[in-house]
Structure formats: structure tokens, C-alpha cells
Amino acid sequence: MTFDKSRLPSRHVSVGPSKAPHRSYYYAMGLTEEEIAKPFVGVVSAGNDSAPCNTTLDLQADIAREGVIEGGGMPRRFNTITVTDGIAMGHQGMKASLVSREVIADSIELSVRGHCYDALVGFAGCDKSLPGMMMAMLRLNVPSIFVYGGSILPGHFHGKDVTVKDVFEAVGKYAAGNCPLHELIALEKVACPGHGACGGQYTANTMACVAEAIGLSLPSSNMVPAPYESRADIARDAGRAVMRLLEQNIRPRDICTRQAFENAARVVAATGGSTNGALHLPAMAHEAGIEFTLFDVAEIFKSTPYIADLQPGGQYVAKDMHDAGGVYMVMKTLLEGGFLHGDCLTVTGKTLAENIAQVTWKPDQKVIYPVSNPITPTGGVVGLRGSLAPDGAIVKVAGLHVLEFEGPARVFDCEEDCFAAVEARQINEGEVILIRYEGPKGGPGMREMLATTAALYGQGMGDKVALITDGRFSGATRGFCIGHVGPEAAEGGPIALVEDGDRIRIDASTGVIDLLVDDATLAQRRAAWKPRLNDYQSGALYRYSQTVGPASLGAVTHPGGKAETHMFADI
């Protein structure tokens, strides 16, 4: 392909006599005059040595360069950060996790703006790097393709497949005296056998499914495990495909319409995906100027059948889903059941329905059920609202057998205090554990609570208590765990007024969460309540706490696409 750069952003750094100083830098890097005349394509990788989720990303990004060159472009590699939740979990480091989503999006935006790249191919592997990268693509609106680095293969222990979730839960078993230390050590050494992101339908795999469902990834690409050699072909194809998008001027906002976001929410619910999907989808929509809140997501969840038997609520992991046909196999039965908008455009240049038409249903696989015979008739994730959460909350119900719970509150003002009580076996059956001041502003950073919930499960208490927080839960969390409660405690929401012993009622079948305390008592407590100062009064966490909005709107930090007076792609 040949391209006219006269309307592309890269003309500002490569075309005309005034750009001679800029071109001198490209000559210094070994480019020829002909190569400088080609479109510049940013190839961004979240690769690093922080965790196995990210260790293959740089290699895959380098292979994508080959596809860009074949398609007539000039690739420009750069990197962004990640904060890996499995390592950040259970301590103060988790406060950095959600903040990293914004930093990832911002860093990609700044690199693309500063160097005037014409298109973007992005490689991500761990939790927040997926939505962060897609947010940047929607914000910049240059032709873009998202590539997931792939999941880890399952570990094997005592004849069973295991994931990192089993290790977290084994910590609870050890604390309860039900797992010898040598067993815990043996498990930790085999649970994660190599490269790739966590294998269950946790946040990374959930958002990888979103990327295909919303049309930003190539069909049937994201469930391929990280160690598979075919990932090289996927990376190369992404490089070629982004050049076709550039030729046709197909941009992320042409693809990610309101209907595409609805498709993505369907797939999150149908796969029993992470509750974090209800945080990231509104944030992605915000970048495109589309209003798509927690309640919009929850409404879609309410009417979506749960059809993919994936961990943590089910049996299987991402490799099994890949073997069963991947995301497009899930979408094939959803489309046939009337649950998807088939006319949405995708990065293939074809519609979702046209892509799905190329997929043959596999009747012999056991992971994905037809919509005519779902695991449960409604989605694996449910939105809640009531006097405890006027601005909403969310719970994953996939795998739960009881959808109602009422009990006395046991209140903690941070996760560490709660975890200490769990470790000391001081939690009583029937209690509603409440962890507050862990929201976007109050934490700051809206920590995940996997260490606490996994420890409860490991002690055999997972289905005997409920846990409520204005923070978040990992996609690996299971049990009656309600997160994203809003308004958060730091904003003086009702969750800030709860006292030990107050009764709380949760009904996930009707979507209600109520604090059973009379208005007069709450008014007295509100009059006495005072805002709390968190420990982060400088640096990135301080800056985040000053700008972040509510979880129900995606915990975003800027006005979004609706406020734009121009977009980068048109400079």
C-alpha cells in the first residue's frame, strides 16, 4: 500500500523543509528517506519483568512490526507501565492498581501526541493495562488494534488444574490449620507454570473478551494462551490489519458505538466475568463521549444468560475456552439468541455478524453452553441499588447458590484491619463484613480485596458471610462479595454511617442492598460524621484522589469525549 501523508498526523514530524530537524532524528535511527515517507505506526507494549502476564509482550510487539512494514507502514515501538494485581494484592501496593489504568492511558496519549503517530497497535497482559490501552485508543481515535498477550496455562497439583486463586485460598486454609505449610509451598511452586496472565475469567481475561466483543481485536485471537507459537501469527496479522484500517480510515469510535458497548457487557455477563468490567466499560465509553454507566451495564447483565462455565464460579480456564472456540463461540450462540447487535463494525472491516458467520458451532465442547440451555438464565454479574448504595454496587453471582443475605454489620475502616480479623478467626458466621474508606477517593485507588475474600474461602467461611466495600474485588473473587458501593465513604455516603450490629439486607435476585436503620438515626450519625484524611497527601495517589469521579461512572479523571473541541486524529 502507498499512503498520502498530507492529512496524517505524522506529517507534522516528517513532511516539508521545516521538518528537516525532525527527519534528522529518524536518519540517526537508520531510517531511509522512503521509510520516513511512510505512515508512522505506534506499537505500544506493556511488557516488563514484573509478572508473567507481561513477559512475552515485547516479543509479540516486535513481531507486529513485521506486519506493519508488510502493510506499508513504519513501526515505532514504545512501552508503558503496568501494576500487576497478583503482586500488588493484599497490601498498600494495590492502591496503585486502578490509578495505573489512568497513567497507562495518559502515557500512551502523550507518546502518540508528542510523536504524531498515525495508527496504534497495543499489547497488554495484566488487568488494568487492557482497559487503559483501549481507553487511549478511544481517546486518540487513530486507527487501532488491541492485542492481548494471552493467558497462562493452568498449573497441576494433586491431579487437578490450579490457578493463582487456589494459592490465595490456600493461605486461608493454612491460617485455619487445614493446609500444612509444606503443601502451601508445593502449591505456590506449580500454580503458575509459565508466561501469561491469570487463567480464570478474572479481570484480564474478562477485558480480553471485551476487546473482541467490542470489535477492537481480531476475531478469535485473545483466548490463545501466551506460550502458543500461533501468538506470533496473531501479532503479525495485527500489524497488517492496522494498515488496512489506516487505508480505510476506520477509527475506534467508528467501531465502539453504544451498541458495541452493549455487546461487550453481554459477553462479560455471559462468561461470568469480573465485576471490574462494570468499572472499565463506563470508563472506555467516557473516552468516546458515550454515556454508559454502571446502571446501563447492570441492566444488560440482568437479561443476559450465563453460558460459559469458567473459573472462579465455574470449572474451566482460558485455555479450555480457547479449545472450545473462544470468544466468538460465545458470541455465536448469543447472536443466534438475539442478544447481540450483529451490525457493529469491527477491526476486520466487516461487521460482527459477518465475522461470526465464519465460526462453526462445536457441539462436543463442554465449556460454552447454548443460550437455549444456559447455566443460569441471567448473567453472572448483577447490579445492586438501595439505601446502602444509592449510586449503585455490583456483585458476581456466577457460582453462587444463595442470592439473598441478611445479617449484622461488622465494620472495618481499611482492608488490613479486616484481613487481620480474618486471620485471627474473629469473623462470625452470618455477619456482613463491611470494609470502607477504600473507594476511588478514599483509598485512594479503590483496592481489590482478593487476599481477604480468598482467606475467608480458605477457612470455609466463603458462603457463610457477605462482604461489602466501596473498594473493588478481583475477578478471582468468589462468594457473596459486593463492591463499588457508592457514594463511597470518603464522600459521606451511607456506607460511612454504618455501625457494628446494624442489619444489612442484600437480595441479588431483585438487585437491592439496604441498610436497615431508620432515617432519624442516620441523620444523627450524618451530623456527627467528619471527612477523613488519607495517608497519601502528595504524589500520584494524591493527584488521582483530587480528580477521580465515582465508580458508577467508571472512576474517571477527566471530562472525556463529550468535552472535546478537537481530537488528536484530526490534527
Coordinates of C-alpha atoms in Angstrom, one line a residue:
M1 CA 0.0 0.0 0.0
T2 CA 1.0 3.6 -0.5
F3 CA -0.3 6.4 1.6
D4 CA -0.7 10.2 1.3
K5 CA 0.7 11.7 4.5
S6 CA -0.7 15.1 3.8
R7 CA -3.6 14.5 6.1
L8 CA -2.0 12.2 8.6
P9 CA -0.6 13.4 12.0
S10 CA 2.9 12.2 11.1
R11 CA 3.2 15.0 8.5
H12 CA 3.9 17.3 11.4
V13 CA 7.2 15.5 12.1
S14 CA 8.3 14.3 8.7
V15 CA 7.0 16.3 5.7
G16 CA 8.4 19.6 4.2
P17 CA 11.6 21.6 4.6
S18 CA 10.7 22.9 8.1
K19 CA 10.8 19.3 9.3
A20 CA 14.4 18.7 8.4
P21 CA 15.5 18.7 12.1
H22 CA 12.8 16.1 12.9
R23 CA 13.9 13.9 10.0
S24 CA 17.5 14.1 11.1
Y25 CA 16.5 12.1 14.2
Y26 CA 14.9 9.4 12.0
Y27 CA 18.1 9.2 9.9
A28 CA 20.0 8.8 13.2
M29 CA 17.9 5.7 13.9
G30 CA 18.8 4.2 10.5
L31 CA 15.6 5.0 8.6
T32 CA 15.8 5.8 4.8
E33 CA 14.1 8.6 3.0
E34 CA 11.5 6.1 1.7
E35 CA 10.8 4.8 5.2
I36 CA 10.3 8.3 6.6
A37 CA 7.7 8.9 3.9
K38 CA 5.6 6.1 5.2
P39 CA 2.9 6.4 7.9
F40 CA 4.2 6.1 11.4
V41 CA 2.5 3.4 13.5
G42 CA 2.9 3.4 17.3
V43 CA 3.4 -0.2 18.6
V44 CA 2.9 0.0 22.3
S45 CA 3.8 -2.7 24.7
A46 CA 3.1 -3.1 28.4
G47 CA 5.9 -5.6 28.6
N48 CA 8.1 -5.9 31.6
D49 CA 9.6 -8.3 34.1
S50 CA 7.1 -7.5 36.9
A51 CA 5.0 -10.6 36.4
P52 CA 4.4 -13.5 33.9
C53 CA 1.4 -11.6 32.4
N54 CA 3.8 -9.2 30.7
T55 CA 6.9 -11.1 29.9
T56 CA 6.1 -12.0 26.3
L57 CA 4.6 -8.7 25.3
D58 CA 7.7 -7.0 23.9
L59 CA 8.5 -10.0 21.7
Q60 CA 4.9 -10.0 20.4
A61 CA 5.1 -6.3 19.7
D62 CA 8.3 -6.7 17.8
I63 CA 6.7 -9.3 15.6
A64 CA 3.8 -6.9 14.9
R65 CA 6.4 -4.5 13.4
E66 CA 6.8 -7.0 10.6
G67 CA 3.1 -6.8 9.8
V68 CA 3.2 -3.0 9.8
I69 CA 6.1 -3.0 7.4
E70 CA 4.4 -5.5 5.1
G71 CA 1.3 -3.2 5.1
G72 CA 3.3 -0.2 4.0
G73 CA 3.9 1.5 7.4
M74 CA 6.9 2.4 9.6
P75 CA 6.5 0.9 13.2
R76 CA 7.7 2.9 16.2
R77 CA 7.9 0.8 19.3
F78 CA 7.4 2.3 22.8
N79 CA 6.4 0.9 26.2
T80 CA 4.1 1.8 29.0
I81 CA 3.8 0.7 32.6
T82 CA 1.8 -2.0 34.4
V83 CA 0.9 -2.7 38.0
T84 CA 0.3 -6.4 38.3
D85 CA -2.5 -7.1 40.7
G86 CA -1.4 -10.5 41.8
I87 CA 1.7 -9.0 43.2
A88 CA 0.1 -5.7 44.4
M89 CA -2.7 -7.6 46.1
G90 CA -3.2 -7.6 49.9
H91 CA -1.0 -4.6 50.8
Q92 CA -0.7 -0.9 50.2
G93 CA 0.6 -1.5 46.7
M94 CA -2.9 -2.3 45.5
K95 CA -3.7 1.4 45.8
A96 CA -1.6 1.8 42.7
S97 CA -3.5 -0.6 40.5
L98 CA -6.6 1.3 39.3
V99 CA -4.5 4.5 39.2
S100 CA -2.2 2.7 36.8
R101 CA -5.1 2.5 34.3
E102 CA -5.2 6.2 34.0
V103 CA -1.4 6.5 33.9
I104 CA -1.3 3.9 31.1
A105 CA -3.9 5.7 29.1
D106 CA -2.2 9.1 29.7
S107 CA 1.2 7.8 28.9
I108 CA 0.1 6.3 25.6
E109 CA -1.8 9.5 24.7
L110 CA 1.3 11.7 25.4
S111 CA 3.7 9.5 23.5
V112 CA 1.3 9.4 20.4
R113 CA 0.6 13.1 20.6
G114 CA 4.2 14.0 21.1
H115 CA 5.5 11.9 18.2
C116 CA 2.4 12.3 15.9
Y117 CA 1.7 8.6 15.2
D118 CA -0.9 7.8 12.6
A119 CA -2.1 4.5 14.0
L120 CA -1.7 2.3 17.0
V121 CA -1.2 -1.4 17.8
G122 CA -1.3 -2.2 21.6
F123 CA -0.1 -5.3 23.5
A124 CA -1.3 -5.7 27.1
G125 CA -1.4 -8.7 29.5
C126 CA -2.4 -7.7 33.1
D127 CA -5.7 -6.4 34.4
K128 CA -5.6 -2.5 34.2
S129 CA -3.3 -2.4 31.2
L130 CA -6.1 -3.8 28.9
P131 CA -8.8 -1.1 29.6
G132 CA -6.0 1.6 29.9
M133 CA -4.7 0.8 26.5
M134 CA -8.2 0.7 24.9
M135 CA -9.1 4.0 26.6
A136 CA -6.1 5.6 25.0
M137 CA -7.2 4.2 21.6
L138 CA -10.6 5.7 22.0
R139 CA -9.2 9.0 23.3
L140 CA -6.8 9.4 20.4
N141 CA -9.1 7.9 17.8
V142 CA -6.4 6.9 15.3
P143 CA -6.9 3.5 13.6
S144 CA -6.1 1.0 16.3
I145 CA -5.9 -2.7 17.1
F146 CA -5.7 -4.2 20.6
V147 CA -3.8 -7.5 21.2
Y148 CA -4.0 -9.4 24.4
G149 CA -0.7 -11.2 25.3
G150 CA -2.6 -14.4 26.2
S151 CA -3.3 -16.3 29.4
I152 CA -1.1 -18.6 31.3
L153 CA -1.6 -22.4 31.1
P154 CA -3.1 -24.0 34.2
G155 CA -0.8 -25.5 36.8
H156 CA -1.3 -29.0 38.1
F157 CA -1.4 -30.1 41.7
H158 CA -2.6 -33.4 43.1
G159 CA -4.1 -34.3 39.7
K160 CA -6.1 -31.1 39.3
D161 CA -5.7 -27.9 37.3
V162 CA -4.9 -24.9 39.5
T163 CA -4.5 -21.2 39.2
V164 CA -3.2 -18.4 41.5
K165 CA -6.7 -18.2 43.0
D166 CA -6.0 -21.6 44.6
V167 CA -2.8 -20.2 46.2
F168 CA -4.7 -17.3 47.7
E169 CA -7.3 -19.6 49.1
A170 CA -4.7 -22.0 50.4
V171 CA -3.3 -19.1 52.5
G172 CA -6.7 -19.1 54.2
K173 CA -6.7 -22.8 54.7
Y174 CA -3.2 -22.6 56.2
A175 CA -4.4 -19.9 58.6
A176 CA -7.3 -22.2 59.6
G177 CA -5.0 -25.1 60.2
N178 CA -6.4 -27.0 57.2
C179 CA -3.3 -26.9 54.9
P180 CA 0.2 -27.8 56.1
L181 CA 2.9 -25.3 55.3
H182 CA 4.7 -27.8 53.0
E183 CA 1.5 -28.2 50.9
L184 CA 1.2 -24.4 50.6
I185 CA 4.8 -24.2 49.4
A186 CA 4.4 -27.0 47.0
L187 CA 1.3 -25.4 45.5
E188 CA 2.9 -22.0 45.1
K189 CA 5.7 -23.5 43.0
V190 CA 3.4 -25.1 40.4
A191 CA 0.3 -22.9 40.2
C192 CA 1.7 -20.6 37.6
P193 CA 3.8 -22.7 35.2
G194 CA 5.0 -20.0 32.8
H195 CA 4.2 -16.9 30.7
G196 CA 0.7 -15.4 30.5
A197 CA -2.0 -13.7 32.5
C198 CA -4.1 -15.4 35.2
G199 CA -6.1 -18.2 33.6
G200 CA -9.6 -17.9 35.1
Q201 CA -12.3 -15.4 34.0
Y202 CA -10.7 -12.8 36.1
T203 CA -10.2 -9.1 35.0
A204 CA -7.5 -9.7 32.4
N205 CA -9.4 -12.4 30.5
T206 CA -12.7 -10.6 31.0
M207 CA -11.3 -7.5 29.3
A208 CA -9.7 -9.6 26.6
C209 CA -13.2 -10.9 25.9
V210 CA -14.4 -7.3 25.9
A211 CA -11.8 -6.4 23.3
E212 CA -13.1 -9.0 20.8
A213 CA -16.7 -8.4 21.6
I214 CA -16.4 -4.6 21.2
G215 CA -14.6 -5.1 17.9
L216 CA -11.1 -3.7 18.7
S217 CA -9.3 -7.1 18.5
L218 CA -9.0 -9.6 15.7
P219 CA -11.6 -12.4 15.9
S220 CA -10.6 -15.5 18.0
S221 CA -7.3 -14.0 18.9
N222 CA -7.3 -13.2 22.6
M223 CA -8.0 -16.6 24.2
V224 CA -4.9 -18.1 22.6
P225 CA -2.6 -18.9 25.5
A226 CA 0.6 -16.9 25.8
P227 CA 3.0 -19.8 25.2
Y228 CA 1.4 -20.9 21.9
E229 CA 3.5 -20.3 18.8
S230 CA 0.4 -19.1 17.0
R231 CA 0.6 -15.8 19.0
A232 CA 3.4 -14.8 16.6
D233 CA 0.9 -15.0 13.7
I234 CA -1.7 -13.0 15.6
A235 CA 0.8 -10.3 16.3
R236 CA 1.9 -10.1 12.7
D237 CA -1.7 -10.1 11.5
A238 CA -2.5 -7.2 13.8
G239 CA 0.3 -5.2 12.2
R240 CA -1.0 -5.9 8.8
A241 CA -4.6 -5.2 9.8
V242 CA -3.9 -1.8 11.3
M243 CA -2.6 -0.7 8.0
R244 CA -5.8 -1.7 6.3
L245 CA -7.7 0.3 8.9
L246 CA -5.5 3.3 8.2
E247 CA -6.1 2.9 4.4
Q248 CA -9.9 2.7 5.0
N249 CA -9.8 5.4 7.8
I250 CA -11.7 3.1 10.2
R251 CA -11.2 4.5 13.7
P252 CA -12.0 3.2 17.2
R253 CA -15.0 5.4 17.6
D254 CA -16.5 4.1 14.4
I255 CA -16.2 0.6 15.9
C256 CA -17.0 1.3 19.6
T257 CA -20.6 2.6 19.4
R258 CA -23.2 2.4 22.1
Q259 CA -24.4 -0.9 20.6
A260 CA -20.8 -2.3 20.7
F261 CA -20.6 -1.4 24.4
E262 CA -23.8 -3.3 24.9
N263 CA -22.4 -6.3 23.1
A264 CA -19.3 -6.1 25.4
A265 CA -21.4 -6.0 28.5
R266 CA -23.4 -9.1 27.3
V267 CA -20.2 -11.0 26.9
V268 CA -19.0 -10.1 30.4
A269 CA -22.2 -11.3 31.9
A270 CA -22.4 -14.4 29.7
T271 CA -18.9 -15.5 30.7
G272 CA -19.4 -14.8 34.5
G273 CA -16.7 -12.2 34.1
S274 CA -15.1 -9.8 36.6
T275 CA -17.1 -7.2 38.3
N276 CA -14.3 -4.8 37.2
G277 CA -15.9 -5.0 33.7
A278 CA -18.6 -2.7 35.1
L279 CA -15.9 -0.2 36.0
H280 CA -13.9 -0.3 32.8
L281 CA -16.7 -0.3 30.3
P282 CA -18.1 3.1 31.5
A283 CA -14.5 4.5 31.5
M284 CA -13.9 3.3 28.0
A285 CA -17.3 4.7 26.8
H286 CA -16.4 8.0 28.5
E287 CA -13.4 8.4 26.3
A288 CA -15.6 8.2 23.2
G289 CA -18.2 10.6 24.6
I290 CA -20.8 7.8 25.2
E291 CA -22.8 7.8 28.4
F292 CA -22.7 4.2 29.7
T293 CA -22.9 3.9 33.4
L294 CA -22.9 1.1 36.0
F295 CA -26.7 1.0 35.8
D296 CA -26.6 0.6 32.0
V297 CA -24.2 -2.2 32.4
A298 CA -26.3 -3.8 35.2
E299 CA -29.5 -3.6 33.1
I300 CA -27.8 -5.6 30.4
F301 CA -26.4 -8.1 32.9
K302 CA -29.9 -8.6 34.2
S303 CA -31.2 -10.0 30.9
T304 CA -28.1 -12.0 29.8
P305 CA -27.9 -15.8 30.1
Y306 CA -24.8 -17.1 31.9
I307 CA -23.3 -19.6 29.4
A308 CA -19.6 -20.1 29.9
D309 CA -18.5 -22.4 32.7
L310 CA -15.3 -20.5 33.7
Q311 CA -13.5 -20.1 37.0
P312 CA -13.8 -18.7 39.6
G313 CA -17.5 -19.5 39.6
G314 CA -17.2 -22.5 37.3
Q315 CA -14.8 -25.2 36.2
Y316 CA -12.7 -24.1 33.3
V317 CA -9.9 -21.7 32.4
A318 CA -9.0 -19.6 29.4
K319 CA -7.1 -22.4 27.6
D320 CA -10.2 -24.5 27.8
M321 CA -12.3 -21.7 26.4
H322 CA -9.8 -21.3 23.5
D323 CA -10.1 -25.0 22.8
A324 CA -13.9 -24.7 22.9
G325 CA -13.8 -21.9 20.2
G326 CA -13.1 -18.8 22.2
V327 CA -15.0 -15.5 22.5
Y328 CA -16.5 -15.9 19.1
M329 CA -18.1 -19.2 20.0
V330 CA -19.7 -17.4 23.0
M331 CA -20.9 -14.7 20.7
K332 CA -22.2 -17.1 18.0
T333 CA -24.8 -18.5 20.4
L334 CA -25.6 -15.1 21.9
L335 CA -26.2 -13.6 18.4
E336 CA -28.4 -16.6 17.4
G337 CA -30.4 -16.0 20.6
G338 CA -30.9 -12.3 19.8
F339 CA -28.6 -11.0 22.5
L340 CA -26.1 -9.1 20.3
H341 CA -26.1 -6.3 17.8
G342 CA -24.7 -8.0 14.7
D343 CA -24.3 -4.9 12.6
C344 CA -21.5 -3.4 14.6
L345 CA -18.3 -2.7 12.7
T346 CA -15.0 -4.4 13.8
V347 CA -11.3 -4.1 13.1
T348 CA -11.7 -6.7 10.2
G349 CA -13.6 -4.0 8.3
K350 CA -16.6 -6.4 8.5
T351 CA -19.5 -6.5 10.9
L352 CA -19.6 -8.7 14.0
A353 CA -22.3 -10.8 12.3
E354 CA -20.1 -11.3 9.2
N355 CA -17.2 -12.4 11.4
I356 CA -19.4 -14.7 13.4
A357 CA -20.7 -16.3 10.2
Q358 CA -17.3 -17.8 9.7
V359 CA -17.5 -19.7 13.0
T360 CA -18.8 -23.2 13.3
W361 CA -20.5 -24.3 16.5
K362 CA -18.7 -27.1 18.3
P363 CA -21.4 -29.3 19.8
D364 CA -18.9 -31.6 21.6
Q365 CA -17.2 -28.9 23.7
K366 CA -18.2 -28.6 27.4
V367 CA -17.2 -25.0 28.3
I368 CA -19.8 -22.9 26.4
Y369 CA -23.5 -23.7 26.7
P370 CA -26.1 -22.7 24.1
V371 CA -28.4 -19.9 25.1
S372 CA -31.3 -22.4 24.8
N373 CA -29.7 -24.3 27.7
P374 CA -27.8 -21.8 29.9
I375 CA -26.0 -22.5 33.1
T376 CA -28.4 -19.9 34.6
P377 CA -30.9 -17.8 32.8
T378 CA -29.5 -14.4 33.9
G379 CA -26.0 -13.0 33.9
G380 CA -23.1 -13.9 36.1
V381 CA -22.8 -10.3 37.4
V382 CA -25.6 -8.3 39.0
G383 CA -26.1 -4.6 39.8
L384 CA -27.5 -3.6 43.1
R385 CA -29.1 -0.4 44.4
G386 CA -30.7 0.6 47.7
S387 CA -30.4 2.7 50.8
L388 CA -26.8 1.5 51.5
A389 CA -25.8 2.2 47.8
P390 CA -27.9 4.9 46.2
D391 CA -25.3 5.2 43.4
G392 CA -25.1 1.5 43.0
A393 CA -23.0 -1.5 43.7
I394 CA -22.1 -4.8 42.0
V395 CA -21.8 -8.5 42.8
K396 CA -20.7 -11.5 40.8
V397 CA -23.4 -14.2 41.3
A398 CA -21.8 -16.9 39.0
G399 CA -21.4 -20.0 41.1
L400 CA -23.5 -18.6 44.0
H401 CA -26.3 -20.9 45.3
V402 CA -27.9 -18.3 47.6
L403 CA -28.7 -14.9 46.3
E404 CA -30.1 -13.4 49.5
F405 CA -28.3 -12.5 52.7
E406 CA -29.2 -10.5 55.8
G407 CA -27.1 -10.1 58.9
P408 CA -25.4 -7.7 61.4
A409 CA -22.7 -5.5 60.1
R410 CA -19.0 -5.9 61.1
V411 CA -17.3 -2.7 60.2
F412 CA -13.7 -2.1 59.2
D413 CA -12.2 1.2 58.0
C414 CA -9.5 -0.4 55.9
E415 CA -8.7 -3.8 54.4
E416 CA -5.7 -4.6 56.7
D417 CA -7.9 -4.5 59.8
C418 CA -10.4 -6.8 58.2
F419 CA -7.7 -9.2 57.0
A420 CA -6.2 -9.3 60.5
A421 CA -9.6 -10.3 61.9
V422 CA -10.0 -13.0 59.3
E423 CA -6.5 -14.4 60.0
A424 CA -7.3 -14.4 63.8
R425 CA -10.6 -16.3 63.1
Q426 CA -12.6 -13.4 64.6
I427 CA -15.2 -13.3 61.9
N428 CA -18.6 -14.9 62.8
E429 CA -20.9 -16.9 60.6
G430 CA -23.8 -14.8 59.4
E431 CA -22.1 -11.4 59.6
V432 CA -22.0 -8.8 56.8
I433 CA -18.4 -7.7 56.7
L434 CA -18.1 -4.1 55.6
I435 CA -14.7 -2.5 54.5
R436 CA -14.9 1.2 53.8
Y437 CA -12.7 4.2 53.0
E438 CA -11.2 2.1 50.2
G439 CA -13.1 3.8 47.3
P440 CA -11.5 5.7 44.4
K441 CA -11.1 8.9 46.5
G442 CA -10.9 7.4 50.0
G443 CA -8.3 4.7 49.4
P444 CA -7.2 6.4 47.3
G445 CA -7.2 4.0 44.4
M446 CA -10.1 1.6 45.1
R447 CA -8.2 -1.5 46.1
E448 CA -9.2 -5.1 45.3
M449 CA -9.9 -7.4 48.3
L450 CA -8.8 -10.8 46.9
A451 CA -6.5 -11.6 49.8
T452 CA -9.3 -11.1 52.3
T453 CA -12.0 -13.0 50.3
A454 CA -9.7 -15.8 49.4
A455 CA -8.7 -16.2 53.0
L456 CA -12.4 -16.4 54.0
Y457 CA -13.0 -19.1 51.4
G458 CA -9.9 -21.0 52.5
Q459 CA -11.3 -21.0 56.1
G460 CA -14.6 -22.4 54.9
M461 CA -16.4 -19.1 55.6
G462 CA -16.9 -18.1 51.9
D463 CA -20.6 -18.9 51.8
K464 CA -21.3 -18.1 55.4
V465 CA -20.7 -14.4 55.4
A466 CA -21.2 -11.5 53.0
L467 CA -18.6 -8.8 52.3
I468 CA -19.4 -5.2 51.2
T469 CA -16.9 -2.5 50.2
D470 CA -16.6 0.8 48.4
G471 CA -13.4 -0.7 47.0
R472 CA -13.3 -3.5 44.4
F473 CA -12.9 -7.2 44.1
S474 CA -10.6 -9.2 42.0
G475 CA -12.0 -11.1 39.1
A476 CA -10.8 -14.2 41.0
T477 CA -13.0 -13.4 44.0
R478 CA -15.9 -15.7 44.7
G479 CA -18.5 -15.7 47.4
F480 CA -21.2 -13.1 48.3
C481 CA -19.0 -10.1 47.7
I482 CA -20.4 -6.7 46.9
G483 CA -18.1 -3.9 45.6
H484 CA -18.2 -0.4 44.0
V485 CA -20.7 0.8 46.7
G486 CA -21.5 4.4 46.0
P487 CA -21.4 7.1 47.2
E488 CA -18.1 6.0 48.8
A489 CA -17.4 6.6 52.5
A490 CA -14.9 9.4 51.7
E491 CA -17.8 11.3 50.1
G492 CA -20.1 10.7 53.1
G493 CA -22.2 8.0 51.5
P494 CA -24.4 5.8 53.7
I495 CA -21.6 3.3 53.9
A496 CA -19.7 5.8 56.1
L497 CA -22.6 5.8 58.6
V498 CA -22.9 2.1 59.3
E499 CA -22.0 0.9 62.8
D500 CA -21.3 -2.6 64.1
G501 CA -24.5 -4.6 64.6
D502 CA -26.6 -2.6 62.0
R503 CA -28.6 -5.0 59.9
I504 CA -28.0 -5.1 56.2
R505 CA -30.1 -6.9 53.7
I506 CA -28.9 -8.0 50.2
D507 CA -31.1 -9.5 47.5
A508 CA -29.2 -10.2 44.3
S509 CA -32.2 -11.7 42.6
T510 CA -34.1 -8.3 42.8
G511 CA -30.9 -6.1 42.8
V512 CA -31.5 -4.5 46.2
I513 CA -29.0 -3.6 49.0
D514 CA -30.4 -1.9 52.1
L515 CA -29.2 -0.6 55.4
L516 CA -32.0 -1.4 57.9
V517 CA -31.5 1.7 60.1
D518 CA -34.2 4.4 60.5
D519 CA -33.8 7.8 58.9
A520 CA -33.7 9.7 62.2
T521 CA -30.7 7.6 63.5
L522 CA -28.9 8.1 60.2
A523 CA -29.5 11.8 60.3
Q524 CA -27.9 12.0 63.8
R525 CA -24.9 10.0 62.6
R526 CA -24.6 12.1 59.5
A527 CA -24.5 15.3 61.6
A528 CA -21.6 13.8 63.6
W529 CA -19.6 12.4 60.6
K530 CA -16.4 14.2 59.6
P531 CA -14.3 13.6 56.4
R532 CA -11.1 11.6 56.9
L533 CA -7.7 12.5 55.6
N534 CA -5.9 9.6 53.9
D535 CA -2.2 8.9 54.2
Y536 CA -1.5 10.0 50.6
Q537 CA -1.1 13.8 50.5
S538 CA 1.4 14.1 47.7
G539 CA 2.4 12.3 44.5
A540 CA 0.4 10.3 42.0
L541 CA -2.1 8.9 44.5
Y542 CA -2.9 12.4 45.9
R543 CA -3.4 13.8 42.4
Y544 CA -5.7 10.9 41.5
S545 CA -7.8 11.4 44.6
Q546 CA -8.3 15.1 43.7
T547 CA -9.7 14.4 40.2
V548 CA -11.3 10.9 40.3
G549 CA -15.1 10.6 39.9
P550 CA -17.5 7.9 41.2
A551 CA -17.2 4.2 40.5
S552 CA -20.6 4.2 38.9
L553 CA -19.3 6.4 36.1
G554 CA -16.1 4.4 35.7
A555 CA -13.8 6.2 38.2
V556 CA -12.6 8.6 35.5
T557 CA -10.4 11.6 36.0
H558 CA -11.2 14.0 33.1
P559 CA -14.3 15.2 31.2
G560 CA -14.0 12.8 28.4
G561 CA -15.0 12.8 24.7
K562 CA -18.1 14.9 25.3
A563 CA -16.0 17.9 26.3
E564 CA -13.6 17.7 23.3
T565 CA -13.2 20.7 21.0
H566 CA -10.9 18.6 18.7
M567 CA -9.5 15.1 18.6
F568 CA -5.9 14.1 18.1
A569 CA -6.6 12.0 14.9
D570 CA -7.6 15.2 13.1
I571 CA -4.7 17.4 13.9

